[in-house]
Amino acid sequence: MTFVSDSKAPSIALVGATGAVGHTLIELIETRRLRHNGVRLAASARSAGRQMEVDGRTCTVEDLEGFDFSDVDIAFFSAGTSVSEKWARPAAAQGALVIDNTNAFRMDPDTPLVVPQVNADVLTGRPASGIIANPNCSTIPLVRLLGTVEQRWGIRQVVVSTYQAASGQGQHGIEELQEGSELALHDPDAELPAERFSKPLAFNVVPFIDRLLDSGFTMEEQKMLQESRKILGLPHLDVTTTCVRVPVVNSHSEAVWVEAAAPVDRTELVDRLAALPEVTVHDRDVPGRFPTPLTAGNPDHVHVGRVRVAPHNPRGFWLWLVADNLRIGAALNAVQIAETVLDRGLL
Ligand SMILES: NC(=O)c1ccc[n+]([C@@H]2O[C@H](COP(=O)([O-])OP(=O)(O)OC[C@H]3O[C@@H](n4cnc5c(N)ncnc54)[C@H](OP(=O)(O)O)[C@@H]3O)[C@@H](O)[C@H]2O)c1
């Protein structure tokens, strides 16, 4: 694909361009043909000067220290929470609309937290903070399914166990899993690396993501509760989660139990889920079919299977979901926010 200059289109900056989410953003900007009048790339001093291709053009990565945002219209931030805490407000003050992939501003009252398929209606103008937050990678696919359940039956409680891929810890997370797997295959007694994860991930499962809170839950688990409430506009929604890292390279999975306020008919539930935008229900027509991270298919869909109403409690049902965390859980959602902003002329 070749870049065609469009002076009326926004100029874009990608902060964290060299990372796993940054690479995915570049791919999506190209394949979804996001209109732009040039893309600038930023990362740390480690990567400054590196050259990367965007839309057929060679771009040189700039050091974020000293980066001038005054001629940037949309700045995607994907360089970690502390980087966003330091640089997102200054970028917004220089006039850029920041779309932030980190945890820095998600619960800020002046910052909308947006999943376009669910709550695009909160995007009515430039936010007071100049920042739009992208939710956590496990929250996005979950809330994409819950809205229709709440509308039809009402939700009493949601219980989730996540099965989160190594790529959730970025490029270094993937490399640590690969390195640990190779070591363990050659020597079962080898000491395996555990820098990106709190325990070695190869041939293991680790029920601990992010930091421990006083409540005994992890930050990752708390994010799923708080963010689901904010996005769905349900401040008392009862969501409780165990977040688990698994030795999968990419795509998070979730086992979700929903207790509704009224009995649920499986056929109607499956039809409602399948009617949602960019959702594939694998066991709608073929009983027992289910998605996995390796076999789900279209990476831009939320994949659902194992939908089953509990015989002993027809208000309750389980489902299994799989979603690409780098796309649906991060870059695709961010690009879809930008597309919504541009479609609505909100810049
Ligand atoms: N991975 C996911 O599934 C996912 C999902 C949702 C949200 N997120 C969030 O997105 C962010 C990026 O994640 P990732 O998976 O892409 O991580 P990653 O692969 O580790 O990439 C991190 C990026 O941030 C840059 N960076 C690090 N420190 C910096 C600094 N001080 N100044 C400027 N740039 C700096 C790195 O640049 P260098 O090359 O210079 O080191 C790199 O481009 C994180 O906040 C993460 O929580 C990730």
Short mmCIF file of C-alpha atoms and ligand atoms in Angstrom, two decimals, residues 16-21 43-44 46-47 64 78-81 83 101-102 137 167-168 170-171 325-326 329-330, ligand 1:
data_model
loop_
_atom_site.label_atom_id
_atom_site.label_comp_id
_atom_site.label_asym_id
_atom_site.label_seq_id
_atom_site.Cartn_x
_atom_site.Cartn_y
_atom_site.Cartn_z
CA GLY A 16 5.31 3.09 21.43
CA ALA A 17 5.51 2.38 17.70
CA THR A 18 8.19 -0.30 18.07
CA GLY A 19 6.17 -2.45 20.50
CA ALA A 20 3.67 -5.25 19.98
CA VAL A 21 0.66 -2.90 20.03
CA ALA A 43 9.55 5.39 21.22
CA SER A 44 12.31 5.58 23.80
CA ARG A 46 16.73 3.01 22.64
CA SER A 47 14.83 2.93 19.34
CA LEU A 64 9.62 10.75 22.79
CA SER A 78 1.01 2.47 23.62
CA ALA A 79 4.22 2.78 25.63
CA GLY A 80 3.14 1.87 29.15
CA THR A 81 1.23 3.58 31.94
CA VAL A 83 4.89 7.02 29.83
CA ASN A 101 -3.95 2.19 25.39
CA THR A 102 -2.69 2.19 28.96
CA CYS A 137 -7.62 -6.21 26.75
CA SER A 167 1.64 -11.09 24.13
CA GLY A 168 -0.35 -9.22 26.78
CA GLY A 170 4.30 -7.12 24.86
CA GLN A 171 7.06 -8.28 22.59
CA ASN A 325 -5.65 -9.09 22.61
CA LEU A 326 -3.30 -7.11 20.36
CA GLY A 329 -7.95 -5.79 23.10
CA ALA A 330 -5.77 -2.86 22.02
N1 LIG B 1 -0.03 -6.23 24.61
C1 LIG B 1 -1.34 -6.15 24.77
O1 LIG B 1 -2.10 -7.09 24.52
C2 LIG B 1 -1.93 -4.87 25.29
C3 LIG B 1 -3.31 -4.77 25.33
C4 LIG B 1 -3.88 -3.61 25.82
C5 LIG B 1 -3.08 -2.59 26.25
N2 LIG B 1 -1.72 -2.72 26.21
C6 LIG B 1 -0.90 -1.62 26.70
O2 LIG B 1 -0.21 -1.04 25.61
C7 LIG B 1 1.08 -0.60 26.06
C8 LIG B 1 2.14 -1.18 25.16
O3 LIG B 1 2.07 -2.58 25.21
P1 LIG B 1 2.93 -3.51 24.24
O4 LIG B 1 2.39 -4.85 24.46
O5 LIG B 1 3.00 -2.95 22.87
O6 LIG B 1 4.39 -3.39 24.93
P2 LIG B 1 5.85 -3.59 24.28
O7 LIG B 1 5.83 -4.56 23.17
O8 LIG B 1 6.75 -3.84 25.43
O9 LIG B 1 6.19 -2.14 23.65
C9 LIG B 1 6.42 -1.03 24.46
C10 LIG B 1 6.64 0.19 23.60
O10 LIG B 1 6.78 1.33 24.45
C11 LIG B 1 8.01 2.00 24.16
N3 LIG B 1 8.56 2.58 25.37
C12 LIG B 1 8.90 1.96 26.52
N4 LIG B 1 9.40 2.84 27.42
C13 LIG B 1 9.35 4.05 26.81
C14 LIG B 1 9.72 5.37 27.21
N5 LIG B 1 10.22 5.63 28.42
N6 LIG B 1 9.51 6.37 26.32
C15 LIG B 1 9.01 6.14 25.10
N7 LIG B 1 8.64 4.91 24.67
C16 LIG B 1 8.81 3.89 25.51
C17 LIG B 1 8.91 0.91 23.61
O11 LIG B 1 9.91 1.52 22.85
P3 LIG B 1 11.43 0.97 22.75
O12 LIG B 1 11.49 0.14 21.50
O13 LIG B 1 12.23 2.23 22.60
O14 LIG B 1 11.73 0.20 23.99
C18 LIG B 1 7.90 0.14 22.75
O15 LIG B 1 7.66 0.84 21.54
C19 LIG B 1 1.19 -1.00 27.53
O16 LIG B 1 0.81 0.08 28.35
C20 LIG B 1 0.17 -2.09 27.67
O17 LIG B 1 -0.37 -2.20 28.96
C21 LIG B 1 -1.13 -3.83 25.72
#
